[in-house]
Short mmCIF file of C-alpha atoms in Angstrom, two decimals:
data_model
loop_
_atom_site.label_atom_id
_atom_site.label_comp_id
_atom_site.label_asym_id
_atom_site.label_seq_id
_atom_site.Cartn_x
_atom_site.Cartn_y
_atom_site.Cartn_z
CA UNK A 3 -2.03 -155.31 61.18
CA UNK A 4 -1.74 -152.92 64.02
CA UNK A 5 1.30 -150.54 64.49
CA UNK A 6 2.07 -148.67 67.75
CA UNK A 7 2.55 -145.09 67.48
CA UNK A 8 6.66 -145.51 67.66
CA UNK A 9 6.41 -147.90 64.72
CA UNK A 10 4.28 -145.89 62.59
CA UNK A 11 6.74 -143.09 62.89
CA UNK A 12 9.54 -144.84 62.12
CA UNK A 13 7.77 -146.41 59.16
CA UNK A 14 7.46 -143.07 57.61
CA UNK A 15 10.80 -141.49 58.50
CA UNK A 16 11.93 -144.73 56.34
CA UNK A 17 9.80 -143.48 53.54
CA UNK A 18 11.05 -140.52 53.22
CA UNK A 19 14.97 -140.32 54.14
CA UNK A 20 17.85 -142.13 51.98
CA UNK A 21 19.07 -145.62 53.58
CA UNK A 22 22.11 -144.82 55.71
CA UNK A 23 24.75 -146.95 56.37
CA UNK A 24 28.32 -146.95 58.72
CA UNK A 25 29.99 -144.37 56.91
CA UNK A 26 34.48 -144.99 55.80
CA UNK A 27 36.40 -142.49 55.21
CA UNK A 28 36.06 -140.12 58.10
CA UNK A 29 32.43 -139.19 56.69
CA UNK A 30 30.01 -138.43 59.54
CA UNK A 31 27.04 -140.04 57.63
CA UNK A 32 26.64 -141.93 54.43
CA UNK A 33 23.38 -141.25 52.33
CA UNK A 34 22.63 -144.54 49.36
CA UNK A 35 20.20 -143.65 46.83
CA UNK A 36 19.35 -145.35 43.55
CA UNK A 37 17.18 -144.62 40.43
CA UNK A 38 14.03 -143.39 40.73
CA UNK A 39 14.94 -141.02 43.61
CA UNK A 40 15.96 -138.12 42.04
CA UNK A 41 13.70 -135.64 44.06
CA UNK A 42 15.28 -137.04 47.16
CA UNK A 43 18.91 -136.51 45.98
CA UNK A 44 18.32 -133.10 44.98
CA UNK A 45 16.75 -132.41 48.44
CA UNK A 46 19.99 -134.15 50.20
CA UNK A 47 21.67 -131.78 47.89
CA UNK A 48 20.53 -128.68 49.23
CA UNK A 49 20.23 -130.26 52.99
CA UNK A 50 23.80 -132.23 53.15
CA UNK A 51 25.80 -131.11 55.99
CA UNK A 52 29.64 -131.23 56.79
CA UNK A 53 31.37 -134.69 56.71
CA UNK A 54 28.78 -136.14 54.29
CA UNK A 55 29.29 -138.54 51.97
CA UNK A 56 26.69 -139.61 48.97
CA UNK A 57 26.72 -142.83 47.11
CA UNK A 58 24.85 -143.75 44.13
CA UNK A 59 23.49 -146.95 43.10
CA UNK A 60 24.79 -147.90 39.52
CA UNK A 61 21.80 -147.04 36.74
CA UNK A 62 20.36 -143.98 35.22
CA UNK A 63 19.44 -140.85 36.96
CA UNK A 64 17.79 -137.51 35.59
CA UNK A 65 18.12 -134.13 36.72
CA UNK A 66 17.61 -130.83 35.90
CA UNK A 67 20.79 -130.02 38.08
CA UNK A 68 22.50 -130.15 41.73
CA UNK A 69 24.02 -127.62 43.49
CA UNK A 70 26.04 -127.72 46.81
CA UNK A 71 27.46 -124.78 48.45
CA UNK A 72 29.06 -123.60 51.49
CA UNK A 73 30.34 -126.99 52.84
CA UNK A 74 33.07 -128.91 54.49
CA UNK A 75 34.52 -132.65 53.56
CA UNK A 76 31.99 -134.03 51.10
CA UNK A 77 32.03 -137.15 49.17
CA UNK A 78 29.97 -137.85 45.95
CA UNK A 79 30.29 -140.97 44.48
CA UNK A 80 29.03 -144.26 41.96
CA UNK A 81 29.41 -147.78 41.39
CA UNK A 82 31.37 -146.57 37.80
CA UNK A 83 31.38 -144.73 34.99
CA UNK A 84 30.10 -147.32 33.22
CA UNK A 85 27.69 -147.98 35.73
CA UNK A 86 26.28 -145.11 37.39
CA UNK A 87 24.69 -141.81 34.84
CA UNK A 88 23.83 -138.54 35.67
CA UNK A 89 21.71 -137.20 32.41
CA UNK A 90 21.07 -133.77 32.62
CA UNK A 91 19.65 -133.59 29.08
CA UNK A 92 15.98 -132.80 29.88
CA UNK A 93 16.67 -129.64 32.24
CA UNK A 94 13.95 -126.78 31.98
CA UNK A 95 16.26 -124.90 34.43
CA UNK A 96 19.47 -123.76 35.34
CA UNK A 97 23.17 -123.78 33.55
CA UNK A 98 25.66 -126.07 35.13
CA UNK A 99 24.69 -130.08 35.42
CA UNK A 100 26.40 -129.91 38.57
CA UNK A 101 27.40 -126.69 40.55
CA UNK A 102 29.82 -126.40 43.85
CA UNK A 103 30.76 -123.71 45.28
CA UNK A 104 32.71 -122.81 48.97
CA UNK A 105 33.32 -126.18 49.71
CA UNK A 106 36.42 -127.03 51.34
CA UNK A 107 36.95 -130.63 50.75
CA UNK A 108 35.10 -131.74 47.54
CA UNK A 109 35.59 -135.37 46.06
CA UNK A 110 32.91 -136.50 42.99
CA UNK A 111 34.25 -140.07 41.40
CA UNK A 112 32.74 -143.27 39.65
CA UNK A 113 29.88 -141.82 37.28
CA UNK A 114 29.53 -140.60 33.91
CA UNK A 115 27.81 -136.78 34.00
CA UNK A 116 26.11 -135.59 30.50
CA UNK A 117 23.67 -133.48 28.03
CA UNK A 118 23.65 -130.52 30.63
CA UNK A 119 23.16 -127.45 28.55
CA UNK A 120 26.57 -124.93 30.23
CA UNK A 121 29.04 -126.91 31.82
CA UNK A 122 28.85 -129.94 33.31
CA UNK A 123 30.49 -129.44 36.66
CA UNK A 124 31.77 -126.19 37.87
CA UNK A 125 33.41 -126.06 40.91
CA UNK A 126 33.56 -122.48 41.94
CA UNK A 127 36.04 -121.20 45.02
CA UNK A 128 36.52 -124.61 47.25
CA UNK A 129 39.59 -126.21 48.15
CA UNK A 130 40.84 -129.79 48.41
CA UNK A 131 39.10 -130.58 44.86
CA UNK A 132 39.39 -134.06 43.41
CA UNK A 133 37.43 -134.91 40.23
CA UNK A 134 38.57 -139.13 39.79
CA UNK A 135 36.87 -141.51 37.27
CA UNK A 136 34.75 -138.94 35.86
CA UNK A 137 33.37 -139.15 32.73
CA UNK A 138 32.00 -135.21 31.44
CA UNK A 139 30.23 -136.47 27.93
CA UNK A 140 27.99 -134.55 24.82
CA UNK A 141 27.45 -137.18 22.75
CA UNK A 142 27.18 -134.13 20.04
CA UNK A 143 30.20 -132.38 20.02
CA UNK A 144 28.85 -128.80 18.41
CA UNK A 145 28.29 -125.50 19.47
CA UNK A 146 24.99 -126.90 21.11
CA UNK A 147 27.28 -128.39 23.89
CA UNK A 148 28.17 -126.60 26.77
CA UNK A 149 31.32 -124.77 27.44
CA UNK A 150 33.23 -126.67 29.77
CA UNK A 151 33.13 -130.15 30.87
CA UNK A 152 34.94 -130.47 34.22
CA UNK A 153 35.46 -127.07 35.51
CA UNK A 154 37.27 -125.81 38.91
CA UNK A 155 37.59 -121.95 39.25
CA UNK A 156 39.22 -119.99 41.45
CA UNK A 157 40.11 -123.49 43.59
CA UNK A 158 43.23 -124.24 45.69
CA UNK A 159 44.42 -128.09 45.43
CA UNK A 160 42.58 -129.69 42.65
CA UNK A 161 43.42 -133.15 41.33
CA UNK A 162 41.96 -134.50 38.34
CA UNK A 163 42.71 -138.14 37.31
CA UNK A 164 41.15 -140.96 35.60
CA UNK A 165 38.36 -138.59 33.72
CA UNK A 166 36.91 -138.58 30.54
CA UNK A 167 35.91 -134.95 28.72
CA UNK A 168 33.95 -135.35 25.52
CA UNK A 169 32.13 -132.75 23.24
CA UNK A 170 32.82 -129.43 24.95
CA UNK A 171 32.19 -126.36 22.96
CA UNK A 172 34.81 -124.64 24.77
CA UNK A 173 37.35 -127.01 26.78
CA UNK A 174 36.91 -130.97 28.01
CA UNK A 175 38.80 -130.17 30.93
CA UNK A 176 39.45 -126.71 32.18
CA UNK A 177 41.60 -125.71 35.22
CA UNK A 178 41.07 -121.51 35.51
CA UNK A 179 41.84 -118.97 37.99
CA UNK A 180 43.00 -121.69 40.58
CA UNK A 181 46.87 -122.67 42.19
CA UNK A 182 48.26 -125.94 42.95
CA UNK A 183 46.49 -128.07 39.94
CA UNK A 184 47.27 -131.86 38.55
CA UNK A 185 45.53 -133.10 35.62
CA UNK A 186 46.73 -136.47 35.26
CA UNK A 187 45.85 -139.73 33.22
CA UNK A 188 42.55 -138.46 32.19
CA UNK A 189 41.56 -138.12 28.68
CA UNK A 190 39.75 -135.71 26.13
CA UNK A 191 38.64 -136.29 22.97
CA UNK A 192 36.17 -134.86 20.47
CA UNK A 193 36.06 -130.88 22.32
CA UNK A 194 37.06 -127.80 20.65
CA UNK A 195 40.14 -127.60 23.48
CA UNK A 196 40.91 -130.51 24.96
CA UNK A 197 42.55 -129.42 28.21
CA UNK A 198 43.18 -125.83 28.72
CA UNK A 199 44.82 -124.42 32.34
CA UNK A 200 44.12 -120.86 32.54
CA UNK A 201 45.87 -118.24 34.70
CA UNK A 202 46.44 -120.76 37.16
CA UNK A 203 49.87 -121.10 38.94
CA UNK A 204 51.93 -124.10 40.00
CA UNK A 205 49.80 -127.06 37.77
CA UNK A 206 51.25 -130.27 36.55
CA UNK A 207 49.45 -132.20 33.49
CA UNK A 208 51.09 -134.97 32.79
CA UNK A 209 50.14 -139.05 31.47
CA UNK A 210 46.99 -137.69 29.61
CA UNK A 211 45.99 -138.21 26.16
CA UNK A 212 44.46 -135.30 24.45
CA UNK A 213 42.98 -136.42 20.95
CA UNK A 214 40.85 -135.61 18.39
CA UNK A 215 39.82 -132.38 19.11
CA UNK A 216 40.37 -128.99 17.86
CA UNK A 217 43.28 -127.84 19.64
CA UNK A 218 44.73 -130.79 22.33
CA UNK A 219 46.20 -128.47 25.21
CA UNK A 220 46.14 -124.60 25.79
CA UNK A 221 47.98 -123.11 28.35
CA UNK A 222 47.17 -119.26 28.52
CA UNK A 223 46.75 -116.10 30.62
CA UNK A 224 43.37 -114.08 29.82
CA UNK A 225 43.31 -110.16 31.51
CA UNK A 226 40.80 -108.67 33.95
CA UNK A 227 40.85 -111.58 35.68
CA UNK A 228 41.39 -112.31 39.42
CA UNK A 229 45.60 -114.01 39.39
CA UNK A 230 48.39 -113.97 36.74
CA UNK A 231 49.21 -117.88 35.67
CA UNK A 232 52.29 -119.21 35.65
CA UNK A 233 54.47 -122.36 36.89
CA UNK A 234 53.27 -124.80 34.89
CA UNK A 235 54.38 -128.21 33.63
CA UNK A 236 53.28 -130.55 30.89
CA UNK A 237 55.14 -134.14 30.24
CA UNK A 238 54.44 -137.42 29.36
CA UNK A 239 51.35 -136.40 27.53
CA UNK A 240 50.27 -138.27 24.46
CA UNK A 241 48.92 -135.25 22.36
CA UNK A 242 48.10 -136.41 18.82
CA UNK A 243 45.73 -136.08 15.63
CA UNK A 244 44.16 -133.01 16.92
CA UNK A 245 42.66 -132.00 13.85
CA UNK A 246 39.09 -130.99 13.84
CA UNK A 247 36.94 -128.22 12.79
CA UNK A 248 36.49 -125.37 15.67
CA UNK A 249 32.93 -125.67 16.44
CA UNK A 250 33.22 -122.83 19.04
CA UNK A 251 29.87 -121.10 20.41
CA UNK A 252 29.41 -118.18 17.79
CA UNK A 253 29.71 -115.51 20.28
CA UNK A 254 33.33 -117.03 20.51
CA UNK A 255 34.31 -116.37 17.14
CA UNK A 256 35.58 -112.83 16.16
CA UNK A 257 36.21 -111.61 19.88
CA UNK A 258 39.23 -111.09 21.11
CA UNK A 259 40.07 -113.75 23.44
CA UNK A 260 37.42 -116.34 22.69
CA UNK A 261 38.35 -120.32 22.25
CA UNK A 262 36.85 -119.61 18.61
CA UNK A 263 40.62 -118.32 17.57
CA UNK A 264 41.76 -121.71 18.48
CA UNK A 265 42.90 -122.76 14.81
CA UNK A 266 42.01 -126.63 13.68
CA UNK A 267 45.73 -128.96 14.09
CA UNK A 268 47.12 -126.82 17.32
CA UNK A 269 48.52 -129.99 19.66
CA UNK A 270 49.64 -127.36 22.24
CA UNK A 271 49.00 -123.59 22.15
CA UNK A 272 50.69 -121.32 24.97
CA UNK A 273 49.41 -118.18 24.81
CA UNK A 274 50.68 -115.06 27.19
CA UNK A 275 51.94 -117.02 30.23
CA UNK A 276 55.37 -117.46 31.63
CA UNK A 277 57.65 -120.35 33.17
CA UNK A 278 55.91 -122.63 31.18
CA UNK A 279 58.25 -126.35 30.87
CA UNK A 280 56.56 -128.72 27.76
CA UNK A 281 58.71 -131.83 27.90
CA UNK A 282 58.77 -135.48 27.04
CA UNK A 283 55.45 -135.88 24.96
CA UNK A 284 54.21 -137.24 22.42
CA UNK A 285 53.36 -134.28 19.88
CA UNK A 286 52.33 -136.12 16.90
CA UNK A 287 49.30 -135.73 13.65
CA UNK A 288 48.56 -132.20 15.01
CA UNK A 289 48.98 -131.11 11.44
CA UNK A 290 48.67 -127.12 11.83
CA UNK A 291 51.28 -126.60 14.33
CA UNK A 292 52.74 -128.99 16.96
CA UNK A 293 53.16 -126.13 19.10
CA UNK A 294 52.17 -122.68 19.17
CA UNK A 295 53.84 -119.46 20.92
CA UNK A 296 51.42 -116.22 20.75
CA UNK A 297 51.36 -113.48 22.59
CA UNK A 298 48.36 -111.43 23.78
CA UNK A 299 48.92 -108.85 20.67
CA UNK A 300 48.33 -111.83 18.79
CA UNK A 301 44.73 -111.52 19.08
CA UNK A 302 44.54 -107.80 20.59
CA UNK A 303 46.52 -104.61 18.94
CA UNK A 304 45.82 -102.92 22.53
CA UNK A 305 47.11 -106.49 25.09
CA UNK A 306 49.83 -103.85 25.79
CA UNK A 307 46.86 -101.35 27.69
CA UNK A 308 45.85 -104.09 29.71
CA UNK A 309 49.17 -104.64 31.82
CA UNK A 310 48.69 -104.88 35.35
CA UNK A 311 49.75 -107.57 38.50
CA UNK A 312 47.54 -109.84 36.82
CA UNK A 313 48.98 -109.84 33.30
CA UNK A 314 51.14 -109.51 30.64
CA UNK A 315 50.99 -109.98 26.95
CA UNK A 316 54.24 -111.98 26.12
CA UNK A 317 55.05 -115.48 27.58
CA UNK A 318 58.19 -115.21 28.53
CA UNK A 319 60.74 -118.31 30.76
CA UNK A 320 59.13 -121.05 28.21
CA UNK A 321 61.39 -124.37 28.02
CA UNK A 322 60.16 -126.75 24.95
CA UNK A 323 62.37 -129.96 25.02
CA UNK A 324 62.90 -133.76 24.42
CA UNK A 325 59.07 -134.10 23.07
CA UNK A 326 58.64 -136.37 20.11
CA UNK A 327 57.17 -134.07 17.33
CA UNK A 328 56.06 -135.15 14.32
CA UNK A 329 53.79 -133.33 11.52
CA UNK A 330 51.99 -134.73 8.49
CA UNK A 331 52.80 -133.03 5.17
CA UNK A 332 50.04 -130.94 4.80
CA UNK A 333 47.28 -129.04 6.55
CA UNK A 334 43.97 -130.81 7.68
CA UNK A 335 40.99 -129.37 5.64
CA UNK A 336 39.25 -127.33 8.38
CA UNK A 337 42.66 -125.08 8.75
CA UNK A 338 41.57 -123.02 5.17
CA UNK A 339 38.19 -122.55 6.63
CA UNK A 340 39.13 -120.70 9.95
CA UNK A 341 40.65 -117.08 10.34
CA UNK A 342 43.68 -118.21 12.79
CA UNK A 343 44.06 -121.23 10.38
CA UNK A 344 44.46 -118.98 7.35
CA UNK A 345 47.34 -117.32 8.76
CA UNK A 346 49.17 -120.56 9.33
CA UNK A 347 48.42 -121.25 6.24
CA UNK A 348 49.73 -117.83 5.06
CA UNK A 349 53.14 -118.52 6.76
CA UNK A 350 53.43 -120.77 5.14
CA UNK A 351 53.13 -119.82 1.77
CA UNK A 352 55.36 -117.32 2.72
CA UNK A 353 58.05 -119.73 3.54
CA UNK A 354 57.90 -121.47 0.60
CA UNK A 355 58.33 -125.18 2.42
CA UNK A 356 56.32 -127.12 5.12
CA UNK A 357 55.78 -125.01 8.34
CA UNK A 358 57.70 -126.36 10.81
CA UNK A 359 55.93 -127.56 13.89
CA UNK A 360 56.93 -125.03 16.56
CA UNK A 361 55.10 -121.97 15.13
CA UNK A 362 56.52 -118.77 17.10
CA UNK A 363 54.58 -115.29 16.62
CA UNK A 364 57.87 -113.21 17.35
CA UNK A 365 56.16 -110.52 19.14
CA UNK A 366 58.50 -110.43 22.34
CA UNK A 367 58.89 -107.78 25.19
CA UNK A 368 60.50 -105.38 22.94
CA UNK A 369 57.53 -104.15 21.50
CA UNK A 370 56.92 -102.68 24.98
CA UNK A 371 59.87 -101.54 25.75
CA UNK A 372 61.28 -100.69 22.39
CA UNK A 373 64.67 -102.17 22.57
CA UNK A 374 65.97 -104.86 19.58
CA UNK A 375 67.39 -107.61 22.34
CA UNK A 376 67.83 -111.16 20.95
CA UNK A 377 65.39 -113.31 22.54
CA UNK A 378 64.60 -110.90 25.74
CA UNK A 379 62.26 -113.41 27.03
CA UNK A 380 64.23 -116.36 27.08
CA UNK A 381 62.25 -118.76 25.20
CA UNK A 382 64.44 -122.06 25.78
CA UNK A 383 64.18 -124.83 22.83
CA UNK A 384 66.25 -128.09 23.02
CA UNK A 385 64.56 -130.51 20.11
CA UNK A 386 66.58 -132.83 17.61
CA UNK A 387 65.57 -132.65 13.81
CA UNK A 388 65.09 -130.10 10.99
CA UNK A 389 63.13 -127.48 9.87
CA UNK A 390 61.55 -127.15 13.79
CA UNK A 391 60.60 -123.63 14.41
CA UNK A 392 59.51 -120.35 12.64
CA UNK A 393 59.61 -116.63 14.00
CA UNK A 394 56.28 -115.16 12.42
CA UNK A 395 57.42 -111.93 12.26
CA UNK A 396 53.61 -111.37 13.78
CA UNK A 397 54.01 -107.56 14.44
CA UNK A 398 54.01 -107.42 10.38
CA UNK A 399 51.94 -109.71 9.15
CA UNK A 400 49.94 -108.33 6.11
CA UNK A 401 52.58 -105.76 6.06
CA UNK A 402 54.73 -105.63 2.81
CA UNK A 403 58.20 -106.06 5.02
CA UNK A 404 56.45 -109.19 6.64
CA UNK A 405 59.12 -112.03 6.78
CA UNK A 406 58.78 -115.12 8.71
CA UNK A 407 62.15 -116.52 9.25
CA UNK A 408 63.26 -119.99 10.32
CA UNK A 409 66.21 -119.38 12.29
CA UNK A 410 66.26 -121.31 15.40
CA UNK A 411 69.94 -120.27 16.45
CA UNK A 412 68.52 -117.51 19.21
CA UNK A 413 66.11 -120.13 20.95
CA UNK A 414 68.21 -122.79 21.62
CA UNK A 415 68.60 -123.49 24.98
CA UNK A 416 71.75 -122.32 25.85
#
């Protein structure tokens, strides 16, 4: 058969360029790719322009990784979690699975992303960021996993819903450095952290189930970092049986701020952040401490030396109310094996009784400013039952005038 020189051409452009179809949803264009074409999606990777979107046929894909950068209103999407897998397990090159940056506009939905050997999506200073039916999976949850699973940074307007976070040797789902976040009926299971908002302002997490892992949620404000966190809500979380063993990365363990302090049985840690509001969950199996209060001097004799716009050492503003908490009536085995653990277990001892499950360290603003005020930073506690909170005395642990005290009357919300 004979082709004219205009059919020939077009023959080959066919070839060589994704099918395109009508494109919904304001998208300019609409690239379809399926298995098997890897080296063409990472080429429409590097070569999308604004008002793209990119679907992807349901099956299994392998990459080393994908990066987009400096773009406007972009669209990646599958037939399903289920259905459509990203395996980054074989990469020779490169951290991140998947890696966005300056993109104003950013949806990724309907896959499963896995094996990459950081984290599996960062999404680094964009706007407009929605991560929906995502699934971020190490089938081996160890410290040979990367850090984070899905991971916006410094981002403005990120939703995450419907998402999956397994394995992570730091957090499942992590939310740092960004303002005006929702993490919502998404699940993590099996990380060292399940969900962990960082120094971000103004986020709501709330229908999510955080099980199985380490610590469930961590709310916390890290210094030298870019904003001061704050403004954040958590309700109508099911947090529960977070018991396991903290298989942090090793360079985690000993430093100072590293998710290796995170001890085994935390179901929510809040750690040097203010107008924080923990409300009706479900706080329940987490058999170290329901909920944890620590300040920065916590983990660093010198937090006070780092006070600047962009942090302070003491949460202060925290409301803790109408959750359902319950504790089993012991500690889960990994606690005696971990250096955070041991001190729970230390208070313990101490007390004489069960701990109870809201586990205070006691190390408020008067160690800064040397006064003896009663409850200067207005923690706020309204929960029904016995035996719920302990003042660790933390400034004096190990000391030989250490005593933890279980006197709630200061905290309650007044």
């Amino acid at each position: 058969m004979k082709y004219s020189i205009p059919l020939l051409a077009l023959a080959l452009a066919a070839g060589c360029s994704a099918p395109e179809k009508k494109s919904a949803d304001g998208y300019k264009q609409t690239l379809v790719f399926g298995p098997g074409e890897e080296a063409k999606i990472t080429e429409a990777f590097l070569t999308l322009t604004d008002s793209s979107a990119v679907e992807l046929k349901a099956g299994t894909y392998k990459f080393n990784n994908l990066s987009l950068v400096q773009l406007k209103h972009i669209k990646i999407s599958g037939a399903g979690p289920d259905k459509t897998i990203l395996d980054f397990s074989g990469q020779t090159q490169g951290g991140e699975g998947i890696r966005v940056a300056e993109v104003k506009g950013f949806t990724i939905s309907g896959m499963t992303i896995r094996e990459s050997k950081g984290d599996l999506i960062k999404v680094n200073k964009s706007e407009d960021v929605v991560f929906r039916d995502l699934h971020a999976i190490w089938e081996k949850a160890d410290s040979t996993s990367g850090g984070y699973g899905i991971y916006p940074v410094l981002c403005n307007n990120v939703l995450v819903e419907n998402c999956y976070a397994q394995g992570a040797s730091d957090a499942g789902i992590y939310v740092g450095q960004s303002n005006k976040a929702i993490v919502r009926n998404s699940k993590a299971y099996k990380n060292v952290a399940g969900c962990e908002i960082e120094n971000t302002t103004n986020a709501e997490v709330y229908d999510n189930e955080f099980y199985g892992n380490t610590a469930g949620f961590l709310v916390f404000d890290l210094p030298d970092l870019s904003q001061r966190g704050g403004q954040v809500k958590a309700y109508n979380n099911n947090i529960h049986d977070n018991n396991e063993r903290n298989f942090a990365k090793s360079g985690s363990f000993g430093t100072t701020w590293g998710v290796g302090n995170a001890a085994p049985g935390c179901g929510v840690i809040i750690q040097a952040t203010s107008n924080v509001e923990i409300y009706n969950n479900k706080i329940v199996n987490n058999n170290s401490a329901a909920i944890a209060m620590v300040s920065g001097f916590f983990v660093d004799a010198k937090a006070g030396e780092k006070i600047n716009a962009n942090y302070f050492p003491v949460s202060q503003n925290v409301s803790i109310h109408d959750n359902t908490i319950e504790m089993a009536a012991a500690f889960p085995e990994p606690v005696y094996h971990h250096h955070t653990g041991q001190i729970l277990v230390g208070i313990e001892k101490a007390l004489g009784k069960r701990i109870p499950p809201i586990v205070y360290d006691g190390i408020s603003t008067n160690v800064i400013t040397q006064e003896k005020k009663v409850n200067p930073d207005s923690i706020c506690i309204r929960q029904t039952g016995d035996n719920l909170l302990v003042n660790a005395d933390g400034m004096n642990i190990g000391k030989p005038n250490w005593k933890p005290s279980t006197d709630m009357q200061p905290f309650i919300c007044k």
